[in-house]
Structure formats: structure tokens, C-alpha cells
Amino acid sequence: MLLGTMAGGAADCQFWETWLGTQCRLHELRNHERISVSAASKMLSNLVYQYKGMGLSMGTMICGVTPKEGPTIYYVDSDGTRLKGDLFCVGSGQTFAYGVLDSNYKWDMSVEDALYLGKRSILAAAHRDAYSGGSINLFHVTEQGWVYHGNHDVGPLFWEIKQQEGSFNNVEA
Amino acid sequence: MDIVLGIRTKDSVIIATSKAFTRGISILKDSDDKTRTLNDYNVLAFTGESGDTTQFAEYIQANIQLFNMRENTEMNSKAIASFIRQELAKSIRSRKPFQVQTILGGMNKGEEPFLSMIDYLGTRVDMPYVAHGYAAFYTMSLLDHHYTKDDTLDDGLKLLVMCNDELNKRMPIDFKGLNVKVVDKDGVRAIDFDEFTAAYKASL
């Protein structure tokens, strides 16, 4: 089961990622096999490339775990870029999230630590970027599919983390 | 997309491309490969508009492989260069041109090493050393000065070390190092340029 993230134009992302889900299901029916992350991401990137220059705005990450590829993430955006990588931050607040993520990321970190780091990175962006915030949705993607790890409202979360970690010292309690 | 350069030696062709993939103010990846291997003895390097680059390169790759399947023989470098040139020449006057600059390096069996650059307008020029973009501003004069027709692969790689040093010294951006491909009588292969550079500098 694949997971797609959405940054940029909400409608464009929602519409075309739903379409992608349909195409992936059709692949399964036709080929009696789960689609690879590589193929799924390429279907999306080839589709958006056809609309290049016409105003689509999308920054997405297609994530999944398959037997032949292992855990895989592809970054796909609306100008037709498709990149495989271990780590991406996308959106207006990406730079803020990169800061926290890059300084604490380890290839062999535990799932628990990774979930926390993901949440903490988004919080960092939500705090500094005017166009990011609201709440954080956490997912862990495994071979069986995605596991939802809750919706976290940034409002109270910020004060919890500030107290727990002793960070955000530039903000008055 | 940034550094793309090629050096042709007596017995090989060297293609070097930068590893950084930058979008806006973030370097999204530091291990990007800006080349596609077209067949056993030819490699295409590219730079330009994101999306257009990979789509064009993969289109060319597919066509070269189709030729191989149909004709049961590999297309040679000159023919590939002519094909790529015509595709770009058709593209420039189309509704949406491919904004892609390419460098083709190849050495088919029994033939001399071949290096060519074809730009987005369909301008093709076959040269002993080539570069696209800002890389050219720094490296062409170096290569004009130090290149000789009798250079071997090793000499070519040493020239590349010189180019890399100059680019690191003067270019205002960090391009995260070079991905280096070599084409010689044994075909296309990637080489560990960092290892070569370290070994060469240690021996000086």
C-alpha cells in the first residue's frame, strides 16, 4: 500500500493522487501483483509532465515498502522532476524542517525515534513558516501498508514539546 | 542542474556531471546522476529545465534501444548524435521545446572515441572537450591550455582533477562533487573520482 504526501495546490494534489490510486489498483488487477513505488511514482510524474507549463502546482512524495525495492521514497513535483531519496522535505516550510531533520537523522534510527523526529521537524516548520501549521498527521509506512500515528494539533503540541525538550527558548512561556 | 562536461582522450571519453540536485533554496539530493546510458558504448549527459531533461534523455534512450532491437546492432556515436540533433531541432520550433543541453560520449567497437555537444536549439559540435553552462566559463581555458591529442585516460582524469579544483575554488555554489563516467573499449562504466583524486594528489 502506497502513501502520497501533498504540498502546493491542494486540489491538484488531491485530484491527481486519487487518480494515481485508481491507476495503481488497475495495475494490481491487470498484473496480479502490487505495483512498485518506482512505477507508481513514474505514472504520476509522466502525467504531470503532460501538463507542464499549464499551472499545476504539486510537490509530493510517493512512499512505500515493496519486496523488490525495500523502503522507498520518490519525490515528484509539477515541473516533472522525479527523484529517489532517503530523506525529503517539501513545501514552503521545507528549509525549517530540513534543519531539524538533517541534524538528528540516522539511517538506523528506531521507528519510535523516527516518528518523533518527523513530528518535531514539522513542528519546527509550523513555528517558523507563516504558511505552515494547524496540525501534524503522522504515518509509518510498512510492507503491509501505512500505520496512522495520529493527528497532533500544533497549538498545544508546541507548549508540550517546549516544556519536555527545553527548546524554543526564544519564546516566553 | 549545473556542471556537465566531457573530455575525449586517445583511448576513451570522460563525462563528468555534478551530483547536486537543487530546487530553489534547497539541495534536494547530493547523489543525482545526470546521465543515461544509451547503449553499451554510448552515454548521454544532460542539463537544463527540470522534468524536460529526464523525459528527453529517456526518450532518446528508448529510441536507441529500439534501434538495437530492430537492427540487431548498436547505433554508432555519430548516428546517435545526428538523431539527437534532429530531435532537438524539431523540438525548438514546436509548441513546447525541450529546454535541454546535452553531451554525448561514446566509443563504438573499432571506432575512435567520440564526444559531441548538442544544445537545445539543435546545434551540434563534435569536439575534444566540451562543457555546458557556467562550468564552461571556468574549464574551457584550462583545457585549451593543458589538453593534448595524445592524452591517455589517466591524463584525461588528471585534467578533470584540475577542472574540479578550479570549479570548487571559484564557483559560488557547492555542487556536491562530480559523478564521473568513462567510455572506452570495454564500454561505459562509473569510476570513483574521489578515490582517483585522493590517490593522484597523494602521489604529487
XYZ file of N, CA, C and O in Angstrom, chain B residues 6-191:
744
model
N 32.773 17.166 -20.678
C 33.304 15.957 -21.287
C 34.706 16.196 -21.813
O 35.037 17.289 -22.267
N 35.548 15.149 -21.708
C 36.918 15.210 -22.238
C 37.168 13.952 -23.041
O 36.912 12.838 -22.542
N 37.653 14.128 -24.273
C 37.947 12.965 -25.121
C 39.454 12.744 -25.137
O 40.220 13.676 -25.352
N 39.875 11.502 -24.888
C 41.313 11.224 -24.915
C 41.617 10.285 -26.082
O 40.735 9.939 -26.862
N 42.848 9.859 -26.175
C 43.286 8.998 -27.273
C 42.510 7.687 -27.285
O 42.237 7.124 -28.340
N 42.155 7.189 -26.088
C 41.552 5.863 -25.999
C 40.265 5.799 -25.185
O 39.804 4.717 -24.829
N 39.685 6.944 -24.883
C 38.475 6.918 -24.054
C 37.747 8.253 -24.111
O 38.247 9.230 -24.671
N 36.552 8.286 -23.507
C 35.823 9.548 -23.331
C 35.443 9.633 -21.859
O 34.989 8.642 -21.278
N 35.639 10.784 -21.276
C 35.286 11.007 -19.870
C 34.142 11.998 -19.810
O 34.191 13.056 -20.432
N 33.093 11.652 -19.044
C 31.958 12.567 -18.873
C 31.805 12.818 -17.373
O 31.730 11.865 -16.588
N 31.750 14.100 -16.987
C 31.598 14.434 -15.566
C 30.372 15.314 -15.373
O 30.158 16.257 -16.133
N 29.557 14.968 -14.362
C 28.349 15.761 -14.072
C 28.277 16.014 -12.578
O 28.726 15.189 -11.776
N 27.703 17.151 -12.200
C 27.629 17.484 -10.772
C 26.575 16.617 -10.087
O 25.608 16.187 -10.708
N 26.787 16.360 -8.782
C 25.899 15.464 -8.038
C 24.748 16.175 -7.351
O 23.790 15.535 -6.929
N 24.835 17.491 -7.237
C 23.785 18.213 -6.501
C 22.550 18.381 -7.362
O 22.640 18.658 -8.552
N 21.375 18.179 -6.747
C 20.113 18.488 -7.424
C 19.439 19.568 -6.586
O 18.968 19.278 -5.486
N 19.408 20.765 -7.125
C 18.915 21.910 -6.358
C 17.573 22.393 -6.887
O 17.361 22.470 -8.089
N 16.663 22.709 -5.973
C 15.373 23.276 -6.354
C 15.172 24.480 -5.449
O 15.010 24.323 -4.239
N 15.199 25.679 -6.003
C 15.009 26.882 -5.191
C 16.165 27.039 -4.227
O 17.317 27.079 -4.649
N 15.853 27.076 -2.941
C 16.947 27.263 -1.971
C 17.335 25.982 -1.255
O 18.072 26.036 -0.270
N 16.868 24.814 -1.756
C 17.268 23.566 -1.103
C 17.979 22.645 -2.087
O 17.575 22.524 -3.238
N 19.020 21.980 -1.582
C 19.652 20.915 -2.358
C 18.890 19.653 -1.979
O 19.017 19.145 -0.863
N 18.042 19.171 -2.902
C 17.173 18.040 -2.582
C 17.921 16.714 -2.552
O 17.525 15.781 -1.879
N 19.008 16.622 -3.336
C 19.739 15.367 -3.415
C 21.194 15.654 -3.731
O 21.490 16.546 -4.524
N 22.116 14.872 -3.114
C 23.537 15.099 -3.391
C 24.179 13.900 -4.079
O 25.393 13.701 -4.006
N 23.349 13.063 -4.729
C 23.884 11.893 -5.434
C 23.127 11.712 -6.740
O 22.882 10.603 -7.189
N 22.766 12.832 -7.363
C 21.978 12.775 -8.593
C 22.866 12.394 -9.773
O 23.994 12.872 -9.896
N 22.341 11.535 -10.660
C 23.097 11.124 -11.838
C 22.492 11.785 -13.067
O 21.387 11.428 -13.492
N 23.228 12.749 -13.643
C 22.676 13.485 -14.778
C 23.078 12.858 -16.108
O 23.388 13.560 -17.080
N 23.103 11.509 -16.127
C 23.423 10.823 -17.378
C 22.449 9.675 -17.592
O 21.778 9.235 -16.663
N 22.382 9.202 -18.847
C 21.674 7.963 -19.154
C 22.554 7.188 -20.122
O 23.095 7.763 -21.085
N 22.693 5.887 -19.861
C 23.486 5.047 -20.763
C 22.579 4.622 -21.906
O 21.558 3.974 -21.691
N 22.931 5.026 -23.134
C 22.061 4.769 -24.273
C 22.212 3.356 -24.805
O 21.232 2.708 -25.188
N 23.470 2.903 -24.896
C 23.728 1.508 -25.250
C 25.089 1.140 -24.660
O 25.660 1.925 -23.900
N 25.632 -0.012 -24.982
C 26.867 -0.477 -24.341
C 28.030 0.498 -24.448
O 28.905 0.506 -23.584
N 28.061 1.284 -25.526
C 29.227 2.126 -25.752
C 28.938 3.621 -25.850
O 29.799 4.381 -26.272
N 27.751 4.025 -25.425
C 27.407 5.446 -25.523
C 26.659 5.931 -24.302
O 25.746 5.268 -23.808
N 27.059 7.134 -23.844
C 26.386 7.705 -22.678
C 26.020 9.162 -22.965
O 26.760 9.898 -23.606
N 24.826 9.548 -22.504
C 24.328 10.901 -22.732
C 24.237 11.650 -21.406
O 23.596 11.184 -20.473
N 24.892 12.817 -21.339
C 24.770 13.662 -20.147
C 23.884 14.847 -20.501
O 23.857 15.277 -21.650
N 23.140 15.372 -19.496
C 22.188 16.437 -19.813
C 22.059 17.432 -18.668
O 22.320 17.117 -17.514
N 21.612 18.629 -19.029
C 21.325 19.669 -18.044
C 20.262 20.575 -18.637
O 20.068 20.582 -19.852
N 19.552 21.303 -17.754
C 18.522 22.203 -18.271
C 17.286 22.210 -17.409
O 17.349 21.966 -16.207
N 16.139 22.440 -18.045
C 14.861 22.548 -17.339
C 14.482 21.219 -16.694
O 14.468 20.178 -17.353
N 14.183 21.280 -15.403
C 13.823 20.067 -14.673
C 12.584 19.424 -15.268
O 11.653 20.108 -15.640
N 12.581 18.130 -15.349
C 11.451 17.440 -15.976
C 11.757 17.189 -17.439
O 11.796 16.047 -17.895
N 11.996 18.273 -18.197
C 12.365 18.159 -19.620
C 13.596 17.282 -19.789
O 13.660 16.456 -20.709
N 14.582 17.470 -18.907
C 15.866 16.757 -19.027
C 15.689 15.249 -19.002
O 16.097 14.552 -19.939
N 15.091 14.740 -17.932
C 14.950 13.279 -17.828
C 13.984 12.744 -18.861
O 14.198 11.667 -19.421
N 12.911 13.457 -19.134
C 11.955 12.992 -20.133
C 12.630 12.878 -21.502
O 12.451 11.883 -22.218
N 13.416 13.896 -21.883
C 14.099 13.864 -23.171
C 15.138 12.750 -23.214
O 15.200 11.976 -24.175
N 15.960 12.680 -22.174
C 17.031 11.677 -22.140
C 16.459 10.265 -22.211
O 16.997 9.400 -22.914
N 15.357 10.012 -21.481
C 14.763 8.674 -21.501
C 14.092 8.376 -22.840
O 14.067 7.230 -23.297
N 13.574 9.411 -23.497
C 13.004 9.251 -24.835
C 14.107 8.833 -25.817
O 13.930 7.894 -26.613
N 15.257 9.510 -25.745
C 16.390 9.156 -26.606
C 16.872 7.734 -26.283
O 17.100 6.920 -27.191
N 16.998 7.443 -25.005
C 17.449 6.113 -24.568
C 16.548 5.020 -25.139
O 17.004 4.021 -25.689
N 15.244 5.235 -25.034
C 14.278 4.248 -25.541
C 14.428 4.062 -27.047
O 14.404 2.938 -27.545
N 14.618 5.171 -27.764
C 14.761 5.078 -29.218
C 16.044 4.360 -29.645
O 16.044 3.590 -30.618
N 17.126 4.616 -28.916
C 18.396 3.950 -29.241
C 18.274 2.453 -28.973
O 18.761 1.614 -29.736
N 17.588 2.099 -27.880
C 17.402 0.682 -27.552
C 16.462 0.004 -28.545
O 16.641 -1.169 -28.890
N 15.483 0.749 -29.050
C 14.572 0.209 -30.063
C 15.347 -0.110 -31.335
O 15.143 -1.166 -31.961
N 16.230 0.799 -31.724
C 17.070 0.578 -32.909
C 17.853 -0.721 -32.751
O 17.939 -1.546 -33.669
N 18.448 -0.891 -31.561
C 19.228 -2.084 -31.247
C 18.404 -3.356 -31.447
O 18.851 -4.329 -32.062
N 17.176 -3.310 -30.944
C 16.296 -4.487 -31.051
C 15.906 -4.759 -32.488
O 15.889 -5.898 -32.943
N 15.600 -3.680 -33.235
C 15.136 -3.855 -34.617
C 16.259 -4.311 -35.526
O 16.093 -5.186 -36.356
N 17.415 -3.644 -35.430
C 18.504 -3.864 -36.372
C 19.525 -4.877 -35.893
O 20.462 -5.186 -36.625
N 19.370 -5.359 -34.657
C 20.290 -6.347 -34.076
C 21.745 -5.881 -34.104
O 22.667 -6.675 -34.245
N 21.919 -4.567 -33.997
C 23.258 -3.995 -33.921
C 23.144 -2.672 -33.188
O 22.079 -2.069 -33.155
N 24.245 -2.242 -32.598
C 24.186 -0.985 -31.848
C 24.369 0.197 -32.783
O 25.142 0.157 -33.725
N 23.653 1.300 -32.434
C 23.800 2.520 -33.207
C 25.156 3.126 -32.867
O 25.531 3.153 -31.699
N 25.880 3.650 -33.844
C 27.170 4.224 -33.503
C 27.030 5.694 -33.092
O 26.005 6.323 -33.299
N 28.110 6.215 -32.475
C 28.048 7.529 -31.831
C 27.614 8.644 -32.771
O 26.782 9.475 -32.417
N 28.188 8.658 -33.994
C 27.856 9.733 -34.942
C 26.373 9.691 -35.292
O 25.712 10.724 -35.381
N 25.859 8.478 -35.503
C 24.446 8.336 -35.847
C 23.557 8.783 -34.697
O 22.536 9.455 -34.894
N 23.964 8.432 -33.473
C 23.191 8.847 -32.297
C 23.182 10.368 -32.192
O 22.137 10.989 -31.947
N 24.355 10.963 -32.406
C 24.444 12.429 -32.321
C 23.533 13.071 -33.354
O 22.825 14.054 -33.056
N 23.512 12.529 -34.561
C 22.642 13.074 -35.612
C 21.183 12.940 -35.229
O 20.381 13.863 -35.461
N 20.849 11.794 -34.652
C 19.465 11.564 -34.224
C 19.046 12.552 -33.150
O 17.995 13.200 -33.237
N 19.903 12.709 -32.131
C 19.589 13.633 -31.032
C 19.449 15.053 -31.569
O 18.525 15.796 -31.213
N 20.366 15.431 -32.462
C 20.339 16.784 -33.018
C 19.035 17.055 -33.723
O 18.412 18.100 -33.550
N 18.594 16.092 -34.532
C 17.347 16.303 -35.270
C 16.144 16.407 -34.334
O 15.252 17.231 -34.554
N 16.141 15.598 -33.277
C 15.033 15.665 -32.317
C 14.976 17.045 -31.662
O 13.909 17.634 -31.494
N 16.152 17.576 -31.305
C 16.171 18.904 -30.669
C 15.833 19.995 -31.680
O 15.181 20.985 -31.345
N 16.260 19.795 -32.933
C 15.941 20.787 -33.973
C 14.434 20.821 -34.234
O 13.848 21.878 -34.466
N 13.802 19.641 -34.193
C 12.340 19.591 -34.342
C 11.676 20.243 -33.130
O 10.695 20.980 -33.261
N 12.239 19.980 -31.963
C 11.661 20.463 -30.708
C 11.639 21.985 -30.597
O 10.668 22.560 -30.106
N 12.711 22.641 -31.069
C 12.819 24.089 -30.841
C 11.688 24.878 -31.489
O 11.281 25.910 -30.965
N 11.164 24.394 -32.606
C 10.070 25.113 -33.260
C 8.709 24.480 -32.989
O 7.752 24.716 -33.698
N 8.649 23.669 -31.946
C 7.365 23.033 -31.605
C 6.635 23.884 -30.558
O 7.156 24.903 -30.113
N 5.476 23.440 -30.142
C 4.669 24.200 -29.172
C 5.414 24.357 -27.844
O 5.431 25.408 -27.225
N 6.025 23.297 -27.380
C 6.767 23.387 -26.127
C 8.132 22.722 -26.295
O 8.250 21.513 -26.202
N 9.175 23.539 -26.577
C 10.505 22.958 -26.812
C 11.080 22.310 -25.557
O 10.767 22.720 -24.445
N 11.935 21.299 -25.761
C 12.690 20.714 -24.655
C 13.852 21.655 -24.336
O 14.718 21.864 -25.180
N 13.872 22.189 -23.134
C 14.999 23.059 -22.767
C 16.105 22.198 -22.171
O 16.286 22.140 -20.960
N 16.807 21.485 -23.028
C 17.820 20.526 -22.569
C 19.118 20.715 -23.329
O 19.116 20.789 -24.553
N 20.235 20.786 -22.595
C 21.558 20.835 -23.223
C 22.173 19.459 -23.011
O 22.121 18.930 -21.902
N 22.750 18.887 -24.073
C 23.262 17.522 -23.943
C 24.721 17.401 -24.345
O 25.237 18.213 -25.113
N 25.344 16.354 -23.793
C 26.701 15.975 -24.204
C 26.683 14.478 -24.433
O 26.271 13.715 -23.559
N 27.101 14.050 -25.603
C 27.131 12.626 -25.934
C 28.571 12.140 -25.978
O 29.405 12.724 -26.667
N 28.859 11.073 -25.224
C 30.198 10.492 -25.247
C 30.087 9.045 -25.654
O 29.231 8.315 -25.153
N 30.952 8.602 -26.572
C 30.846 7.208 -26.992
C 32.103 6.701 -27.662
O 32.950 7.471 -28.114
N 32.204 5.384 -27.719
C 33.341 4.751 -28.388
C 32.911 3.382 -28.868
O 33.100 2.385 -28.180
N 32.285 3.348 -30.031
C 31.806 2.075 -30.544
C 32.972 1.172 -30.920
O 34.081 1.635 -31.176
N 32.675 -0.120 -31.015
C 33.724 -1.110 -31.308
C 34.402 -0.781 -32.609
O 33.763 -0.563 -33.626
N 35.720 -0.735 -32.549
C 36.513 -0.498 -33.749
C 36.536 0.942 -34.197
O 37.050 1.267 -35.267
N 35.971 1.834 -33.369
C 35.953 3.242 -33.761
C 36.724 4.106 -32.782
O 37.049 3.695 -31.671
N 36.977 5.338 -33.236
C 37.686 6.302 -32.395
C 36.746 6.821 -31.302
O 35.533 6.837 -31.500
N 37.305 7.300 -30.177
C 36.440 7.909 -29.157
C 35.722 9.125 -29.735
O 36.290 9.843 -30.563
N 34.472 9.344 -29.304
C 33.637 10.384 -29.885
C 33.025 11.237 -28.791
O 32.478 10.716 -27.829
N 33.091 12.554 -28.945
C 32.482 13.463 -27.960
C 31.786 14.580 -28.711
O 32.359 15.187 -29.616
N 30.551 14.849 -28.330
C 29.778 15.856 -29.038
C 28.887 16.603 -28.075
O 28.399 16.030 -27.105
N 28.673 17.896 -28.343
C 27.672 18.600 -27.556
C 26.558 19.091 -28.468
O 26.812 19.556 -29.583
N 25.311 18.893 -28.010
C 24.150 19.344 -28.773
C 23.296 20.187 -27.841
O 22.874 19.712 -26.786
N 23.037 21.430 -28.230
C 22.264 22.286 -27.324
C 20.779 22.268 -27.689
O 20.365 21.609 -28.646
N 19.976 23.005 -26.926
C 18.525 22.923 -27.069
C 18.020 23.440 -28.412
O 16.887 23.160 -28.804
N 18.853 24.173 -29.137
C 18.448 24.677 -30.454
C 18.682 23.642 -31.549
O 18.203 23.804 -32.665
N 19.459 22.607 -31.208
C 19.821 21.637 -32.233
C 21.168 21.956 -32.853
O 21.469 21.522 -33.971
N 21.987 22.701 -32.116
C 23.344 22.996 -32.595
C 24.244 21.858 -32.157
O 24.370 21.591 -30.966
N 24.888 21.211 -33.124
C 25.762 20.099 -32.751
C 27.194 20.448 -33.114
O 27.455 20.965 -34.212
N 28.111 20.125 -32.179
C 29.514 20.327 -32.495
C 30.332 19.212 -31.836
O 30.126 18.889 -30.663
N 31.181 18.560 -32.620
C 31.992 17.434 -32.132
C 33.376 17.966 -31.775
O 34.053 18.546 -32.628
N 33.746 17.788 -30.515
C 34.962 18.452 -30.014
C 35.790 17.538 -29.126
O 35.271 16.563 -28.596
N 37.063 17.876 -28.897
C 37.869 17.083 -27.964
C 37.486 17.298 -26.498
O 37.688 16.424 -25.674
N 36.944 18.464 -26.171
C 36.467 18.709 -24.810
C 35.329 19.723 -24.867
O 35.357 20.642 -25.677
N 34.311 19.507 -24.040
C 33.106 20.336 -24.080
C 32.564 20.552 -22.665
O 32.829 19.758 -21.759
N 31.800 21.634 -22.511
C 31.102 21.874 -21.244
C 29.903 22.769 -21.502
O 29.921 23.598 -22.410
N 28.842 22.570 -20.709
C 27.655 23.428 -20.810
C 27.598 24.345 -19.609
O 28.092 24.012 -18.540
N 26.982 25.494 -19.754
C 26.676 26.369 -18.630
C 27.890 27.059 -18.043
O 28.890 27.287 -18.722
N 27.774 27.374 -16.768
C 28.847 28.115 -16.092
C 30.137 27.310 -16.026
O 31.219 27.888 -16.002
N 30.029 26.006 -16.016
C 31.227 25.150 -15.972
C 32.181 25.531 -17.095
O 33.393 25.545 -16.919
N 31.616 25.845 -18.267
C 32.435 26.190 -19.434
C 33.292 27.428 -19.178
O 34.459 27.478 -19.565
N 32.719 28.396 -18.489
C 33.452 29.637 -18.225
C 34.732 29.399 -17.439
O 35.708 30.126 -17.580
N 34.717 28.392 -16.583
C 35.905 28.131 -15.769
C 36.842 27.105 -16.381
O 38.055 27.186 -16.200
N 36.298 26.123 -17.086
C 37.116 24.978 -17.501
C 37.675 25.055 -18.915
O 38.733 24.484 -19.191
N 37.004 25.748 -19.822
C 37.449 25.744 -21.212
C 38.870 26.282 -21.373
O 39.689 25.706 -22.099
N 39.170 27.371 -20.681
C 40.506 27.969 -20.811
C 41.567 27.029 -20.248
O 42.666 26.909 -20.811
N 41.211 26.338 -19.166
C 42.135 25.364 -18.577
C 42.448 24.264 -19.582
O 43.591 23.870 -19.774
N 41.394 23.765 -20.210
C 41.567 22.671 -21.163
C 42.271 23.141 -22.430
O 43.104 22.423 -22.994
N 41.990 24.364 -22.858
C 42.710 24.926 -24.015
C 44.210 24.923 -23.745
O 45.012 24.638 -24.635
N 44.569 25.216 -22.503
C 45.973 25.344 -22.121
C 46.655 23.989 -21.980
O 47.764 23.799 -22.489
N 46.012 23.030 -21.301
C 46.697 21.794 -20.904
C 46.398 20.574 -21.756
O 47.125 19.588 -21.681
N 45.354 20.591 -22.561
C 44.960 19.389 -23.305
C 45.904 19.115 -24.475
O 46.331 20.046 -25.174
N 46.252 17.830 -24.655
C 46.960 17.446 -25.882
C 46.244 16.253 -26.497
O 45.585 15.486 -25.810
N 46.432 16.072 -27.814
C 45.735 14.991 -28.521
C 46.207 13.614 -28.069
O 45.518 12.627 -28.276
N 47.402 13.552 -27.465
C 47.945 12.250 -27.088
C 47.649 11.869 -25.646
O 48.225 10.916 -25.133
N 46.765 12.594 -25.017
C 46.411 12.266 -23.626
C 45.792 10.886 -23.535
O 45.011 10.489 -24.396
N 46.142 10.159 -22.460
C 45.514 8.865 -22.201
C 44.368 9.082 -21.217
O 44.159 10.201 -20.748
N 43.676 8.012 -20.879
C 42.566 8.113 -19.918
C 43.061 8.719 -18.611
O 42.438 9.621 -18.042
N 44.210 8.256 -18.154
C 44.789 8.751 -16.911
C 45.070 10.252 -16.985
O 44.774 11.012 -16.062
N 45.643 10.690 -18.124
C 45.918 12.122 -18.319
C 44.617 12.901 -18.313
O 44.529 13.996 -17.753
N 43.605 12.347 -18.958
C 42.288 12.982 -19.016
C 41.704 13.168 -17.631
O 41.156 14.224 -17.299
N 41.853 12.130 -16.798
C 41.324 12.221 -15.431
C 42.093 13.257 -14.626
O 41.513 13.967 -13.800
N 43.389 13.377 -14.895
C 44.175 14.413 -14.198
C 43.728 15.806 -14.618
O 43.662 16.733 -13.802
N 43.394 15.955 -15.888
C 42.834 17.237 -16.365
C 41.531 17.523 -15.639
O 41.239 18.664 -15.258
N 40.742 16.465 -15.449
C 39.458 16.619 -14.768
C 39.658 17.038 -13.315
O 38.895 17.858 -12.789
N 40.697 16.507 -12.677
C 41.004 16.901 -11.295
C 41.292 18.405 -11.257
O 40.812 19.141 -10.392
N 42.042 18.862 -12.268
C 42.358 20.295 -12.387
C 41.084 21.119 -12.538
O 40.922 22.165 -11.913
N 40.183 20.632 -13.384
C 38.911 21.330 -13.600
C 38.081 21.368 -12.322
O 37.528 22.405 -11.945
N 38.000 20.236 -11.641
C 37.232 20.133 -10.401
C 37.769 21.093 -9.342
O 37.010 21.789 -8.673
N 39.097 21.151 -9.247
C 39.728 22.062 -8.276
C 39.354 23.504 -8.573
O 39.023 24.272 -7.673
N 39.414 23.852 -9.867
C 39.096 25.227 -10.269
C 37.631 25.551 -9.990
O 37.309 26.629 -9.486
N 36.753 24.611 -10.293
C 35.320 24.831 -10.058
C 35.031 24.976 -8.566
O 34.249 25.825 -8.160
N 35.682 24.146 -7.753
C 35.484 24.239 -6.306
C 36.021 25.549 -5.762
O 35.473 26.127 -4.825
N 37.098 26.004 -6.394
C 37.738 27.221 -5.894
C 36.932 28.471 -6.240
O 36.769 29.356 -5.412
N 36.405 28.524 -7.486
C 35.818 29.773 -7.964
C 34.316 29.818 -8.112
O 33.742 30.908 -8.166
N 33.661 28.674 -8.237
C 32.208 28.738 -8.411
C 31.542 29.041 -7.087
O 31.860 28.415 -6.077
N 30.579 29.971 -7.080
C 29.974 30.374 -5.809
C 28.968 29.375 -5.251
O 28.304 29.659 -4.266
N 28.839 28.217 -5.881
C 27.900 27.236 -5.343
C 28.582 25.910 -5.047
O 29.569 25.552 -5.678
N 28.031 25.179 -4.099
C 28.529 23.857 -3.754
C 27.770 22.852 -4.599
O 26.571 22.665 -4.402
N 28.458 22.208 -5.553
C 27.750 21.282 -6.436
C 27.887 19.825 -5.983
O 27.536 18.902 -6.704
N 28.376 19.633 -4.776
C 28.452 18.323 -4.116
C 29.283 17.296 -4.878
O 29.014 16.103 -4.822
N 30.300 17.725 -5.592
C 31.200 16.782 -6.246
C 30.713 16.328 -7.609
O 29.611 16.660 -8.053
N 31.578 15.551 -8.287
C 31.284 15.117 -9.650
C 31.073 13.611 -9.752
O 31.783 12.833 -9.143
N 30.073 13.252 -10.558
C 29.831 11.862 -10.936
C 30.599 11.656 -12.236
O 30.340 12.377 -13.207
N 31.528 10.722 -12.269
C 32.342 10.576 -13.478
C 32.075 9.245 -14.169
O 32.096 8.187 -13.543
N 31.829 9.322 -15.494
C 31.627 8.105 -16.291
C 32.735 8.050 -17.333
O 33.138 9.087 -17.871
N 33.189 6.842 -17.626
C 34.231 6.646 -18.635
C 33.692 5.700 -19.701
O 33.036 4.702 -19.370
N 33.946 6.024 -20.978
C 33.601 5.101 -22.060
C 34.896 4.753 -22.763
O 35.604 5.643 -23.233
N 35.212 3.451 -22.809
C 36.387 3.042 -23.564
C 36.078 1.730 -24.268
O 34.902 1.360 -24.381
N 37.107 0.998 -24.703
C 36.844 -0.218 -25.474
C 36.035 -1.245 -24.684
O 35.436 -2.147 -25.276
N 35.999 -1.103 -23.350
C 35.219 -2.048 -22.547
C 33.799 -1.556 -22.268
O 33.065 -2.203 -21.521
N 33.437 -0.436 -22.815
C 32.085 0.067 -22.609
C 31.998 1.201 -21.613
O 32.998 1.849 -21.296
N 30.771 1.420 -21.108
C 30.510 2.522 -20.185
C 30.696 2.041 -18.754
O 30.192 0.984 -18.391
N 31.409 2.806 -17.933
C 31.480 2.464 -16.515
C 31.613 3.735 -15.669
O 32.101 4.760 -16.136
N 31.161 3.614 -14.420
C 31.298 4.724 -13.482
C 32.636 4.545 -12.779
O 33.069 3.414 -12.567
N 33.304 5.640 -12.445
C 34.532 5.494 -11.674
C 34.460 6.326 -10.406
O 33.741 7.317 -10.334
